[in-house]
Amino acid sequence: MNQIRHFAFRRGPSFGGDLRAAFDHVFGSDISAQSTPAESAWAPRVDIREEEGRFLILADVPGVDLADIEIQMDRNVLSIKGERKAYSSQTEGTYARVERVTGGFRRSFTLPDSADADGITASGRHGVLEIAIPKKAQSAPRRIAINAAG
């Protein structure tokens, strides 16, 4: 007896997108950014490196005039603030796609007590801002002699 059996396959629920959204909600989609979207439209990506005699911050700021960037140090918090202005073209036409974000940004970093605020220097080229923060000279422990009177 030949019987034809019909099988129905059901696709199980897909959690990929929902799970990613849940993780992004709890942990944030970018844990390296210090600025929140409410503060700025975009934030430059940075690399922070500790070398023997200094800390070095490298920030990607393409399209930002270095003269328009403001760097401040207050109570061991280094702040970088600037703005990428919108590109204006004299040619007519409409954009088919716009991906480059414009507007202001602000990044802040808490530096260790060993950072020397008075010696901070900044330079930049090729769209990369370099901030060098020297370390304070380490004071060696000093032995204090006790004067015995008597």
mmCIF file of C-alpha atoms in Angstrom:
data_model
loop_
_atom_site.group_PDB
_atom_site.id
_atom_site.type_symbol
_atom_site.label_atom_id
_atom_site.label_comp_id
_atom_site.label_asym_id
_atom_site.label_seq_id
_atom_site.Cartn_x
_atom_site.Cartn_y
_atom_site.Cartn_z
ATOM 1 C CA MET A 1 0.000 0.000 0.000
ATOM 2 C CA ASN A 2 1.493 3.179 -1.159
ATOM 3 C CA GLN A 3 0.515 6.089 0.953
ATOM 4 C CA ILE A 4 1.686 9.573 0.292
ATOM 5 C CA ARG A 5 2.639 11.417 3.394
ATOM 6 C CA HIS A 6 2.684 15.145 3.543
ATOM 7 C CA PHE A 7 5.128 16.877 5.774
ATOM 8 C CA ALA A 8 4.799 20.493 6.711
ATOM 9 C CA PHE A 9 7.953 22.282 7.704
ATOM 10 C CA ARG A 10 7.621 25.322 9.835
ATOM 11 C CA ARG A 11 10.280 27.885 10.129
ATOM 12 C CA GLY A 12 11.172 28.686 13.717
ATOM 13 C CA PRO A 13 11.328 32.240 14.999
ATOM 14 C CA SER A 14 14.406 34.214 14.029
ATOM 15 C CA PHE A 15 16.081 35.975 16.935
ATOM 16 C CA GLY A 16 19.094 37.388 15.062
ATOM 17 C CA GLY A 17 17.815 40.948 14.590
ATOM 18 C CA ASP A 18 15.887 41.063 17.849
ATOM 19 C CA LEU A 19 18.806 39.724 19.848
ATOM 20 C CA ARG A 20 21.192 42.280 18.315
ATOM 21 C CA ALA A 21 18.743 45.080 19.137
ATOM 22 C CA ALA A 22 18.475 43.834 22.717
ATOM 23 C CA PHE A 23 22.271 43.762 23.133
ATOM 24 C CA ASP A 24 22.594 47.212 21.565
ATOM 25 C CA HIS A 25 19.941 48.536 23.935
ATOM 26 C CA VAL A 26 21.662 47.124 27.027
ATOM 27 C CA PHE A 27 25.325 47.552 26.120
ATOM 28 C CA GLY A 28 25.190 50.233 23.445
ATOM 29 C CA SER A 29 26.054 49.662 19.824
ATOM 30 C CA ASP A 30 29.492 51.243 20.182
ATOM 31 C CA ILE A 31 31.108 50.871 23.578
ATOM 32 C CA SER A 32 34.222 52.817 22.565
ATOM 33 C CA ALA A 33 32.440 56.134 21.936
ATOM 34 C CA GLN A 34 32.525 58.519 24.872
ATOM 35 C CA SER A 35 29.965 60.953 23.477
ATOM 36 C CA THR A 36 26.276 60.204 23.278
ATOM 37 C CA PRO A 37 24.193 60.942 20.173
ATOM 38 C CA ALA A 38 22.316 63.624 22.108
ATOM 39 C CA GLU A 39 25.581 65.540 22.539
ATOM 40 C CA SER A 40 26.811 65.391 18.967
ATOM 41 C CA ALA A 41 25.899 64.243 15.480
ATOM 42 C CA TRP A 42 29.138 62.307 15.160
ATOM 43 C CA ALA A 43 32.283 61.612 17.137
ATOM 44 C CA PRO A 44 35.777 61.055 15.787
ATOM 45 C CA ARG A 45 37.278 57.629 16.355
ATOM 46 C CA VAL A 46 40.358 57.660 18.556
ATOM 47 C CA ASP A 47 43.331 55.505 19.430
ATOM 48 C CA ILE A 48 44.881 56.068 22.847
ATOM 49 C CA ARG A 49 48.376 54.772 23.471
ATOM 50 C CA GLU A 50 50.584 54.897 26.547
ATOM 51 C CA GLU A 51 54.279 55.179 25.854
ATOM 52 C CA GLU A 52 57.152 55.362 28.314
ATOM 53 C CA GLY A 53 57.150 59.135 28.735
ATOM 54 C CA ARG A 54 53.742 60.166 27.421
ATOM 55 C CA PHE A 55 50.175 59.363 26.508
ATOM 56 C CA LEU A 56 49.181 59.778 22.872
ATOM 57 C CA ILE A 57 45.682 60.357 21.501
ATOM 58 C CA LEU A 58 45.156 60.005 17.755
ATOM 59 C CA ALA A 59 41.740 61.224 16.541
ATOM 60 C CA ASP A 60 40.349 60.840 13.025
ATOM 61 C CA VAL A 61 38.983 64.239 12.001
ATOM 62 C CA PRO A 62 38.791 64.201 8.183
ATOM 63 C CA GLY A 63 37.195 67.283 6.713
ATOM 64 C CA VAL A 64 37.626 69.303 9.915
ATOM 65 C CA ASP A 65 39.763 72.435 9.837
ATOM 66 C CA LEU A 66 42.344 71.972 12.612
ATOM 67 C CA ALA A 67 42.093 75.683 13.435
ATOM 68 C CA ASP A 68 38.444 75.110 14.413
ATOM 69 C CA ILE A 69 39.228 72.366 16.949
ATOM 70 C CA GLU A 70 39.300 73.349 20.616
ATOM 71 C CA ILE A 71 41.239 71.255 23.147
ATOM 72 C CA GLN A 72 40.859 71.907 26.870
ATOM 73 C CA MET A 73 42.171 70.280 30.015
ATOM 74 C CA ASP A 74 40.250 70.741 33.272
ATOM 75 C CA ARG A 75 40.669 68.607 36.407
ATOM 76 C CA ASN A 76 42.337 65.717 34.545
ATOM 77 C CA VAL A 77 39.601 65.682 31.875
ATOM 78 C CA LEU A 78 40.804 66.375 28.338
ATOM 79 C CA SER A 79 38.046 67.612 26.005
ATOM 80 C CA ILE A 80 38.180 67.854 22.224
ATOM 81 C CA LYS A 81 35.487 69.924 20.526
ATOM 82 C CA GLY A 82 34.999 70.847 16.888
ATOM 83 C CA GLU A 83 32.726 70.833 13.896
ATOM 84 C CA ARG A 84 32.698 69.331 10.426
ATOM 85 C CA LYS A 85 30.915 71.783 8.174
ATOM 86 C CA ALA A 86 28.602 70.677 5.396
ATOM 87 C CA TYR A 87 30.137 70.497 1.950
ATOM 88 C CA SER A 88 28.623 73.048 -0.403
ATOM 89 C CA SER A 89 29.041 72.722 -4.125
ATOM 90 C CA GLN A 90 28.499 75.358 -6.770
ATOM 91 C CA THR A 91 27.200 72.759 -9.217
ATOM 92 C CA GLU A 92 23.526 72.089 -9.606
ATOM 93 C CA GLY A 93 21.891 68.775 -8.928
ATOM 94 C CA THR A 94 20.646 66.612 -6.131
ATOM 95 C CA TYR A 95 22.466 64.030 -4.106
ATOM 96 C CA ALA A 96 21.738 60.399 -4.815
ATOM 97 C CA ARG A 97 23.293 59.393 -1.496
ATOM 98 C CA VAL A 98 24.605 61.269 1.553
ATOM 99 C CA GLU A 99 26.659 59.297 4.086
ATOM 100 C CA ARG A 100 29.137 61.828 5.452
ATOM 101 C CA VAL A 101 27.921 63.200 8.754
ATOM 102 C CA THR A 102 28.357 66.884 9.478
ATOM 103 C CA GLY A 103 27.945 68.935 12.614
ATOM 104 C CA GLY A 104 29.624 69.417 15.934
ATOM 105 C CA PHE A 105 31.383 66.849 18.055
ATOM 106 C CA ARG A 106 32.766 66.624 21.572
ATOM 107 C CA ARG A 107 34.904 63.889 23.110
ATOM 108 C CA SER A 108 36.162 63.818 26.702
ATOM 109 C CA PHE A 109 38.781 61.604 28.323
ATOM 110 C CA THR A 110 39.752 61.292 31.969
ATOM 111 C CA LEU A 111 43.522 61.221 32.267
ATOM 112 C CA PRO A 112 45.494 59.653 35.114
ATOM 113 C CA ASP A 113 47.125 61.795 37.792
ATOM 114 C CA SER A 114 50.492 61.150 36.163
ATOM 115 C CA ALA A 115 49.512 63.305 33.139
ATOM 116 C CA ASP A 116 51.286 66.684 32.920
ATOM 117 C CA ALA A 117 48.587 69.169 31.863
ATOM 118 C CA ASP A 118 51.115 71.972 31.327
ATOM 119 C CA GLY A 119 53.066 70.085 28.659
ATOM 120 C CA ILE A 120 50.220 68.990 26.344
ATOM 121 C CA THR A 121 50.872 69.588 22.640
ATOM 122 C CA ALA A 122 48.675 69.013 19.596
ATOM 123 C CA SER A 123 49.365 68.741 15.884
ATOM 124 C CA GLY A 124 47.674 67.244 12.895
ATOM 125 C CA ARG A 125 47.967 66.231 9.288
ATOM 126 C CA HIS A 126 46.162 64.054 6.765
ATOM 127 C CA GLY A 127 42.937 64.221 8.796
ATOM 128 C CA VAL A 128 44.487 62.885 12.012
ATOM 129 C CA LEU A 129 44.757 65.015 15.162
ATOM 130 C CA GLU A 130 47.644 63.990 17.436
ATOM 131 C CA ILE A 131 47.570 65.039 21.088
ATOM 132 C CA ALA A 132 50.680 64.274 23.144
ATOM 133 C CA ILE A 133 50.334 64.370 26.927
ATOM 134 C CA PRO A 134 53.660 64.024 28.740
ATOM 135 C CA LYS A 135 53.875 62.157 32.014
ATOM 136 C CA LYS A 136 55.004 63.897 35.177
ATOM 137 C CA ALA A 137 58.421 62.959 36.464
ATOM 138 C CA GLN A 138 58.115 60.143 38.959
ATOM 139 C CA SER A 139 59.316 61.056 42.376
ATOM 140 C CA ALA A 140 61.332 58.334 43.994
ATOM 141 C CA PRO A 141 60.498 57.319 47.551
ATOM 142 C CA ARG A 142 62.634 59.198 50.005
ATOM 143 C CA ARG A 143 63.863 57.826 53.290
ATOM 144 C CA ILE A 144 63.460 60.228 56.162
ATOM 145 C CA ALA A 145 66.013 60.079 58.949
ATOM 146 C CA ILE A 146 64.815 60.249 62.522
ATOM 147 C CA ASN A 147 66.715 62.591 64.819
ATOM 148 C CA ALA A 148 67.099 61.003 68.195
ATOM 149 C CA ALA A 149 67.322 63.715 70.799
ATOM 150 C CA GLY A 150 68.532 62.845 74.161
#
